Amino acid sequence: MTGPSPAAASLVPEARLATIRDGRRIAVREAGSGVPVVLLHGFPLDHSMWDGQWRLVAPRGWLDGVARLIVPDLAGFGGSDGPTSSSIAAMADEVVAILDALGCQEPVVACGLSMGGYVVQHLAIRHPARLRGLVLVDTKLEADTPEARAGRVDLSERVGRLGAGIAAEAMVPRLLARGAGTDRRVIETRLRDTIKQTAVATIQTALKALGDRPDMTAAAAGVSLPTLLVVGAEDMITPPECLERAQALIRGAELETIPGCGHMTPMEDPAAFNARLASFLRERVV
Ligand code: MLT
């Protein structure tokens, strides 16, 4: 994919391959020391959407000595082996297997964007003892509507016929806030390149997992972990109302709506996102 800016690139750690218990090798990047914070990417992306977050743990960064960032490519995405896990619940189990492979048994903060946020919700229900906090970014609790599910079936069929590029064409125009400008064009190019490099089988398996995911609104009421919700004010895919509904359900959840951002808040305004994540970790978790 198109790389991050030279300044950001110098902060992105090399990936290492962690072999999980079923034999799949998962590409993981890690930096920093302190509370483990796992960042889970959206669909159909990879670790690189979090390139702007490494400065948090760089020398004199807001979380220097406070947090250790752990950023995997989920199976089938980025540099990780497939096959892609076939359900969101299985992706949550995969994250636990990654932590086990890294020798990380202490509870982590799980932070995920959109599909990554669905995985975080399943982690909270399936593996609460492995968690100490949740960060749900540009995501929602509700299952797909029948129309949304049909849209995924249609996209899967087109990707099978025409390749991953068609997924980039369908998705990228809706990912970012409207404002023009160089940054937006650079981010669009990076997203397009990442999506085009994603295997067709990965996109199709993940689309099925996304369409089949259950409604998590009832389960959310049982969450008792410190929780931060973040959304871009112009998110067209999971608009602010989705996170407002989540806040009403999750006890004590804090909500931050970041102006000028769409569905990719950590990429669109890394400074605002990082400041909010850092204050949540320092005030509610560490
Ligand atoms: C994502 O960004 O991960 C996707 O938009 C999730 C979805 O399609 O529900």
mmCIF file of C-alpha atoms and ligand atoms in Angstrom:
data_model
loop_
_atom_site.group_PDB
_atom_site.id
_atom_site.type_symbol
_atom_site.label_atom_id
_atom_site.label_comp_id
_atom_site.label_asym_id
_atom_site.label_seq_id
_atom_site.Cartn_x
_atom_site.Cartn_y
_atom_site.Cartn_z
ATOM 1 C CA MET A 1 0.000 0.000 0.000
ATOM 2 C CA THR A 2 1.024 3.656 -0.234
ATOM 3 C CA GLY A 3 3.144 4.211 2.833
ATOM 4 C CA PRO A 4 2.521 6.599 5.700
ATOM 5 C CA SER A 5 4.186 10.016 5.651
ATOM 6 C CA PRO A 6 7.981 9.763 6.204
ATOM 7 C CA ALA A 7 7.663 11.085 9.781
ATOM 8 C CA ALA A 8 4.949 8.571 10.667
ATOM 9 C CA ALA A 9 6.728 5.768 8.778
ATOM 10 C CA SER A 10 9.771 6.031 11.016
ATOM 11 C CA LEU A 11 7.525 5.168 13.987
ATOM 12 C CA VAL A 12 5.833 2.090 12.483
ATOM 13 C CA PRO A 13 7.462 -1.040 13.954
ATOM 14 C CA GLU A 14 8.454 -4.022 11.830
ATOM 15 C CA ALA A 15 5.905 -6.829 11.843
ATOM 16 C CA ARG A 16 6.687 -10.131 13.432
ATOM 17 C CA LEU A 17 4.814 -13.344 12.706
ATOM 18 C CA ALA A 18 3.058 -14.948 15.671
ATOM 19 C CA THR A 19 1.877 -18.515 15.100
ATOM 20 C CA ILE A 20 -1.512 -19.076 16.721
ATOM 21 C CA ARG A 21 -2.711 -22.470 17.988
ATOM 22 C CA ASP A 22 -4.345 -23.540 14.699
ATOM 23 C CA GLY A 23 -1.085 -22.867 12.811
ATOM 24 C CA ARG A 24 -2.015 -19.592 11.085
ATOM 25 C CA ARG A 25 0.803 -17.030 11.167
ATOM 26 C CA ILE A 26 -0.427 -13.582 12.184
ATOM 27 C CA ALA A 27 1.513 -10.402 11.402
ATOM 28 C CA VAL A 28 1.699 -8.283 14.559
ATOM 29 C CA ARG A 29 3.330 -4.922 15.234
ATOM 30 C CA GLU A 30 4.089 -3.886 18.810
ATOM 31 C CA ALA A 31 5.696 -0.897 20.528
ATOM 32 C CA GLY A 32 5.707 0.766 23.929
ATOM 33 C CA SER A 33 5.519 -0.531 27.477
ATOM 34 C CA GLY A 34 2.734 -0.614 30.040
ATOM 35 C CA VAL A 35 -0.915 -1.635 29.756
ATOM 36 C CA PRO A 36 -1.449 -3.702 26.582
ATOM 37 C CA VAL A 37 -3.792 -1.977 24.131
ATOM 38 C CA VAL A 38 -4.876 -4.022 21.090
ATOM 39 C CA LEU A 39 -5.945 -2.045 18.006
ATOM 40 C CA LEU A 40 -8.212 -3.981 15.600
ATOM 41 C CA HIS A 41 -8.656 -2.750 12.045
ATOM 42 C CA GLY A 42 -11.830 -2.326 10.001
ATOM 43 C CA PHE A 43 -12.965 -4.157 6.855
ATOM 44 C CA PRO A 44 -11.255 -4.846 4.447
ATOM 45 C CA LEU A 45 -8.187 -3.106 5.808
ATOM 46 C CA ASP A 46 -5.102 -3.940 7.869
ATOM 47 C CA HIS A 47 -2.768 -2.615 10.595
ATOM 48 C CA SER A 48 -1.796 0.393 8.467
ATOM 49 C CA MET A 49 -5.020 2.243 9.326
ATOM 50 C CA TRP A 50 -3.455 2.697 12.799
ATOM 51 C CA ASP A 51 -0.150 4.185 11.536
ATOM 52 C CA GLY A 52 -1.045 7.531 13.137
ATOM 53 C CA GLN A 53 -1.342 5.971 16.590
ATOM 54 C CA TRP A 54 2.319 4.869 17.021
ATOM 55 C CA ARG A 55 3.306 8.393 18.020
ATOM 56 C CA LEU A 56 1.294 7.825 21.231
ATOM 57 C CA VAL A 57 3.985 5.451 22.532
ATOM 58 C CA ALA A 58 7.008 7.148 20.943
ATOM 59 C CA PRO A 59 9.448 8.932 23.299
ATOM 60 C CA ARG A 60 7.559 11.813 24.953
ATOM 61 C CA GLY A 61 4.271 10.615 23.379
ATOM 62 C CA TRP A 62 1.115 10.827 25.512
ATOM 63 C CA LEU A 63 1.296 7.125 26.388
ATOM 64 C CA ASP A 64 5.088 6.740 26.542
ATOM 65 C CA GLY A 65 5.697 4.267 29.407
ATOM 66 C CA VAL A 66 1.915 3.909 29.950
ATOM 67 C CA ALA A 67 0.771 1.630 27.116
ATOM 68 C CA ARG A 68 2.063 -1.098 24.850
ATOM 69 C CA LEU A 69 0.297 -1.031 21.481
ATOM 70 C CA ILE A 70 -0.371 -4.419 19.851
ATOM 71 C CA VAL A 71 -1.613 -4.147 16.267
ATOM 72 C CA PRO A 72 -2.345 -7.380 14.361
ATOM 73 C CA ASP A 73 -3.540 -7.981 10.832
ATOM 74 C CA LEU A 74 -6.523 -10.282 11.376
ATOM 75 C CA ALA A 75 -6.168 -13.650 9.602
ATOM 76 C CA GLY A 76 -6.332 -13.271 5.819
ATOM 77 C CA PHE A 77 -5.750 -9.486 5.958
ATOM 78 C CA GLY A 78 -2.462 -7.616 5.433
ATOM 79 C CA GLY A 79 0.528 -9.857 6.083
ATOM 80 C CA SER A 80 -1.350 -12.611 7.945
ATOM 81 C CA ASP A 81 -2.106 -16.114 6.734
ATOM 82 C CA GLY A 82 -5.648 -17.038 5.804
ATOM 83 C CA PRO A 83 -8.130 -18.454 5.969
ATOM 84 C CA THR A 84 -10.057 -15.550 7.404
ATOM 85 C CA SER A 85 -12.079 -16.443 10.504
ATOM 86 C CA SER A 86 -15.602 -17.225 9.403
ATOM 87 C CA SER A 87 -17.573 -15.275 12.028
ATOM 88 C CA ILE A 88 -17.072 -12.225 14.217
ATOM 89 C CA ALA A 89 -17.098 -14.525 17.268
ATOM 90 C CA ALA A 90 -14.306 -16.596 15.681
ATOM 91 C CA MET A 91 -12.355 -13.385 15.043
ATOM 92 C CA ALA A 92 -12.659 -12.599 18.772
ATOM 93 C CA ASP A 93 -11.322 -16.064 19.614
ATOM 94 C CA GLU A 94 -8.524 -15.443 17.101
ATOM 95 C CA VAL A 95 -7.534 -12.268 18.990
ATOM 96 C CA VAL A 96 -7.259 -14.274 22.211
ATOM 97 C CA ALA A 97 -5.109 -16.836 20.363
ATOM 98 C CA ILE A 98 -2.878 -13.978 19.154
ATOM 99 C CA LEU A 99 -2.482 -12.681 22.724
ATOM 100 C CA ASP A 100 -1.651 -16.215 23.879
ATOM 101 C CA ALA A 101 0.939 -16.553 21.089
ATOM 102 C CA LEU A 102 2.505 -13.270 22.258
ATOM 103 C CA GLY A 103 2.562 -14.510 25.861
ATOM 104 C CA CYS A 104 0.201 -11.700 26.868
ATOM 105 C CA GLN A 105 -2.020 -13.087 29.637
ATOM 106 C CA GLU A 106 -2.751 -9.848 31.477
ATOM 107 C CA PRO A 107 -6.056 -8.110 30.702
ATOM 108 C CA VAL A 108 -5.854 -5.761 27.710
ATOM 109 C CA VAL A 109 -7.707 -2.718 26.482
ATOM 110 C CA ALA A 110 -9.404 -3.759 23.235
ATOM 111 C CA CYS A 111 -9.950 -0.972 20.719
ATOM 112 C CA GLY A 112 -11.554 -1.643 17.345
ATOM 113 C CA LEU A 113 -12.865 0.334 14.412
ATOM 114 C CA SER A 114 -16.086 -0.748 12.694
ATOM 115 C CA MET A 115 -15.531 -4.496 12.023
ATOM 116 C CA GLY A 116 -12.786 -4.330 14.649
ATOM 117 C CA GLY A 117 -15.399 -2.813 16.976
ATOM 118 C CA TYR A 118 -17.743 -5.759 16.354
ATOM 119 C CA VAL A 119 -14.841 -8.042 17.320
ATOM 120 C CA VAL A 120 -14.285 -6.022 20.521
ATOM 121 C CA GLN A 121 -17.963 -6.468 21.441
ATOM 122 C CA HIS A 122 -17.638 -10.242 21.054
ATOM 123 C CA LEU A 123 -14.431 -10.228 23.094
ATOM 124 C CA ALA A 124 -16.330 -8.471 25.887
ATOM 125 C CA ILE A 125 -18.982 -11.183 25.919
ATOM 126 C CA ARG A 126 -16.827 -14.257 25.224
ATOM 127 C CA HIS A 127 -13.588 -13.378 27.029
ATOM 128 C CA PRO A 128 -14.301 -10.679 29.660
ATOM 129 C CA ALA A 129 -11.467 -11.896 31.914
ATOM 130 C CA ARG A 130 -8.961 -10.979 29.175
ATOM 131 C CA LEU A 131 -10.098 -7.324 29.135
ATOM 132 C CA ARG A 132 -9.660 -4.208 31.261
ATOM 133 C CA GLY A 133 -11.341 -1.673 28.979
ATOM 134 C CA LEU A 134 -13.116 -1.212 25.657
ATOM 135 C CA VAL A 135 -12.803 1.406 22.937
ATOM 136 C CA LEU A 136 -15.433 1.192 20.199
ATOM 137 C CA VAL A 137 -14.693 3.431 17.224
ATOM 138 C CA ASP A 138 -17.037 4.197 14.297
ATOM 139 C CA THR A 139 -19.020 1.013 14.892
ATOM 140 C CA LYS A 140 -22.423 -0.082 16.119
ATOM 141 C CA LEU A 141 -24.204 -2.694 18.217
ATOM 142 C CA GLU A 142 -27.063 -3.475 15.845
ATOM 143 C CA ALA A 143 -27.064 -6.323 13.310
ATOM 144 C CA ASP A 144 -27.453 -5.633 9.582
ATOM 145 C CA THR A 145 -30.846 -4.776 8.182
ATOM 146 C CA PRO A 146 -32.090 -7.189 5.468
ATOM 147 C CA GLU A 147 -31.157 -4.518 2.873
ATOM 148 C CA ALA A 148 -27.627 -4.204 4.223
ATOM 149 C CA ARG A 149 -27.241 -7.980 4.203
ATOM 150 C CA ALA A 150 -28.447 -8.159 0.595
ATOM 151 C CA GLY A 151 -25.943 -5.419 -0.283
ATOM 152 C CA ARG A 152 -23.130 -7.556 1.140
ATOM 153 C CA VAL A 153 -24.258 -10.599 -0.877
ATOM 154 C CA ASP A 154 -24.281 -8.446 -4.008
ATOM 155 C CA LEU A 155 -20.827 -6.997 -3.279
ATOM 156 C CA SER A 156 -19.440 -10.473 -2.595
ATOM 157 C CA GLU A 157 -20.728 -11.683 -5.946
ATOM 158 C CA ARG A 158 -19.203 -8.676 -7.754
ATOM 159 C CA VAL A 159 -15.857 -9.097 -5.969
ATOM 160 C CA GLY A 160 -15.843 -12.755 -7.063
ATOM 161 C CA ARG A 161 -16.412 -11.707 -10.668
ATOM 162 C CA LEU A 162 -14.391 -8.486 -10.899
ATOM 163 C CA GLY A 163 -11.773 -8.628 -8.132
ATOM 164 C CA ALA A 164 -11.001 -6.647 -4.986
ATOM 165 C CA GLY A 165 -10.839 -3.336 -6.871
ATOM 166 C CA ILE A 166 -14.609 -3.258 -7.067
ATOM 167 C CA ALA A 167 -14.801 -3.349 -3.255
ATOM 168 C CA ALA A 168 -12.505 -0.308 -3.163
ATOM 169 C CA GLU A 169 -14.762 1.493 -5.665
ATOM 170 C CA ALA A 170 -17.864 0.657 -3.635
ATOM 171 C CA MET A 171 -16.461 1.538 -0.231
ATOM 172 C CA VAL A 172 -13.847 4.297 -0.398
ATOM 173 C CA PRO A 173 -16.191 7.144 -1.449
ATOM 174 C CA ARG A 174 -18.199 6.582 1.747
ATOM 175 C CA LEU A 175 -15.346 6.222 4.230
ATOM 176 C CA LEU A 176 -14.160 9.794 4.723
ATOM 177 C CA ALA A 177 -15.684 13.142 5.685
ATOM 178 C CA ARG A 178 -16.625 15.367 2.774
ATOM 179 C CA GLY A 179 -14.101 18.224 3.047
ATOM 180 C CA ALA A 180 -11.610 18.355 0.161
ATOM 181 C CA GLY A 181 -7.858 18.659 0.605
ATOM 182 C CA THR A 182 -4.598 16.832 0.190
ATOM 183 C CA ASP A 183 -4.946 14.780 3.357
ATOM 184 C CA ARG A 184 -8.220 13.335 2.232
ATOM 185 C CA ARG A 185 -6.807 12.403 -1.180
ATOM 186 C CA VAL A 186 -3.747 10.796 0.423
ATOM 187 C CA ILE A 187 -5.887 8.772 2.836
ATOM 188 C CA GLU A 188 -8.224 7.723 0.013
ATOM 189 C CA THR A 189 -5.283 6.455 -2.029
ATOM 190 C CA ARG A 190 -3.932 4.506 0.933
ATOM 191 C CA LEU A 191 -7.330 2.918 1.630
ATOM 192 C CA ARG A 192 -7.865 2.052 -2.026
ATOM 193 C CA ASP A 193 -4.430 0.414 -2.253
ATOM 194 C CA THR A 194 -4.989 -1.638 0.904
ATOM 195 C CA ILE A 195 -8.395 -2.868 -0.255
ATOM 196 C CA LYS A 196 -7.105 -3.773 -3.734
ATOM 197 C CA GLN A 197 -4.376 -5.914 -2.173
ATOM 198 C CA THR A 198 -6.832 -7.874 -0.031
ATOM 199 C CA ALA A 199 -7.532 -11.412 -1.260
ATOM 200 C CA VAL A 200 -10.947 -11.997 -2.810
ATOM 201 C CA ALA A 201 -11.541 -14.982 -0.488
ATOM 202 C CA THR A 202 -10.836 -12.781 2.555
ATOM 203 C CA ILE A 203 -13.289 -10.117 1.400
ATOM 204 C CA GLN A 204 -15.978 -12.690 0.691
ATOM 205 C CA THR A 205 -15.539 -14.550 3.996
ATOM 206 C CA ALA A 206 -15.546 -11.313 5.962
ATOM 207 C CA LEU A 207 -18.636 -9.988 4.131
ATOM 208 C CA LYS A 208 -20.482 -13.167 5.136
ATOM 209 C CA ALA A 209 -19.270 -12.824 8.750
ATOM 210 C CA LEU A 210 -20.357 -9.170 8.823
ATOM 211 C CA GLY A 211 -23.798 -9.947 7.388
ATOM 212 C CA ASP A 212 -24.351 -12.841 9.806
ATOM 213 C CA ARG A 213 -23.254 -10.999 12.950
ATOM 214 C CA PRO A 214 -25.839 -10.955 15.722
ATOM 215 C CA ASP A 215 -27.426 -7.921 17.327
ATOM 216 C CA MET A 216 -25.408 -7.000 20.429
ATOM 217 C CA THR A 217 -27.739 -4.454 22.016
ATOM 218 C CA ALA A 218 -29.024 -6.812 24.749
ATOM 219 C CA ALA A 219 -25.488 -8.033 25.498
ATOM 220 C CA ALA A 220 -24.240 -4.438 25.819
ATOM 221 C CA ALA A 221 -26.298 -3.908 28.950
ATOM 222 C CA GLY A 222 -24.154 -6.554 30.681
ATOM 223 C CA VAL A 223 -20.844 -4.820 29.941
ATOM 224 C CA SER A 224 -19.229 -3.463 33.089
ATOM 225 C CA LEU A 225 -15.794 -2.447 31.780
ATOM 226 C CA PRO A 226 -14.591 1.132 31.366
ATOM 227 C CA THR A 227 -15.749 2.010 27.851
ATOM 228 C CA LEU A 228 -14.953 4.813 25.434
ATOM 229 C CA LEU A 229 -17.013 5.344 22.291
ATOM 230 C CA VAL A 230 -15.598 7.481 19.477
ATOM 231 C CA VAL A 231 -17.300 8.518 16.247
ATOM 232 C CA GLY A 232 -16.646 10.916 13.399
ATOM 233 C CA ALA A 233 -19.369 13.562 13.237
ATOM 234 C CA GLU A 234 -19.742 12.870 9.486
ATOM 235 C CA ASP A 235 -19.577 9.065 9.623
ATOM 236 C CA MET A 236 -21.969 7.853 6.884
ATOM 237 C CA ILE A 237 -21.625 4.130 7.677
ATOM 238 C CA THR A 238 -22.082 4.140 11.455
ATOM 239 C CA PRO A 239 -23.388 7.662 12.132
ATOM 240 C CA PRO A 240 -23.189 9.300 15.584
ATOM 241 C CA GLU A 241 -26.712 8.064 16.487
ATOM 242 C CA CYS A 242 -25.320 4.489 16.542
ATOM 243 C CA LEU A 243 -22.798 5.399 19.209
ATOM 244 C CA GLU A 244 -25.353 7.514 21.095
ATOM 245 C CA ARG A 245 -27.571 4.427 21.356
ATOM 246 C CA ALA A 246 -24.570 2.401 22.541
ATOM 247 C CA GLN A 247 -23.794 5.004 25.195
ATOM 248 C CA ALA A 248 -27.350 4.733 26.532
ATOM 249 C CA LEU A 249 -26.892 0.967 26.925
ATOM 250 C CA ILE A 250 -23.331 0.562 28.211
ATOM 251 C CA ARG A 251 -23.027 1.596 31.852
ATOM 252 C CA GLY A 252 -20.698 4.569 32.334
ATOM 253 C CA ALA A 253 -19.617 4.715 28.680
ATOM 254 C CA GLU A 254 -18.060 7.986 27.540
ATOM 255 C CA LEU A 255 -18.789 9.254 24.026
ATOM 256 C CA GLU A 256 -16.568 11.497 21.933
ATOM 257 C CA THR A 257 -17.847 12.849 18.605
ATOM 258 C CA ILE A 258 -14.962 14.228 16.551
ATOM 259 C CA PRO A 259 -15.827 16.996 14.078
ATOM 260 C CA GLY A 260 -14.589 16.876 10.477
ATOM 261 C CA CYS A 261 -14.205 13.073 10.481
ATOM 262 C CA GLY A 262 -16.116 10.329 8.694
ATOM 263 C CA HIS A 263 -15.820 6.568 9.272
ATOM 264 C CA MET A 264 -12.000 6.549 9.602
ATOM 265 C CA THR A 265 -11.572 8.868 12.600
ATOM 266 C CA PRO A 266 -8.119 7.613 13.734
ATOM 267 C CA MET A 267 -6.739 8.281 10.219
ATOM 268 C CA GLU A 268 -8.662 11.485 9.515
ATOM 269 C CA ASP A 269 -7.785 13.298 12.741
ATOM 270 C CA PRO A 270 -5.093 11.277 14.537
ATOM 271 C CA ALA A 271 -4.276 14.148 16.909
ATOM 272 C CA ALA A 272 -7.848 14.439 18.217
ATOM 273 C CA PHE A 273 -8.307 10.665 18.348
ATOM 274 C CA ASN A 274 -4.990 10.106 20.127
ATOM 275 C CA ALA A 275 -5.682 12.826 22.701
ATOM 276 C CA ARG A 276 -9.050 11.273 23.575
ATOM 277 C CA LEU A 277 -7.708 7.722 23.725
ATOM 278 C CA ALA A 278 -4.830 8.861 25.925
ATOM 279 C CA SER A 279 -7.070 10.725 28.371
ATOM 280 C CA PHE A 280 -9.441 7.736 28.615
ATOM 281 C CA LEU A 281 -6.575 5.348 29.324
ATOM 282 C CA ARG A 282 -4.979 7.619 31.885
ATOM 283 C CA GLU A 283 -8.210 8.540 33.676
ATOM 284 C CA ARG A 284 -10.238 5.315 33.499
ATOM 285 C CA VAL A 285 -7.858 2.404 32.972
ATOM 286 C CA VAL A 286 -4.295 2.826 34.191
HETATM 287 C C1 MLT B 1 -15.758 -1.532 8.423
HETATM 288 O O1 MLT B 1 -15.327 -0.390 8.272
HETATM 289 O O2 MLT B 1 -15.155 -2.381 9.097
HETATM 290 C C2 MLT B 1 -17.044 -1.897 7.739
HETATM 291 O O3 MLT B 1 -17.641 -0.765 7.219
HETATM 292 C C3 MLT B 1 -17.961 -2.628 8.658
HETATM 293 C C4 MLT B 1 -19.301 -2.904 8.068
HETATM 294 O O4 MLT B 1 -19.429 -2.930 6.837
HETATM 295 O O5 MLT B 1 -20.253 -3.137 8.834
#
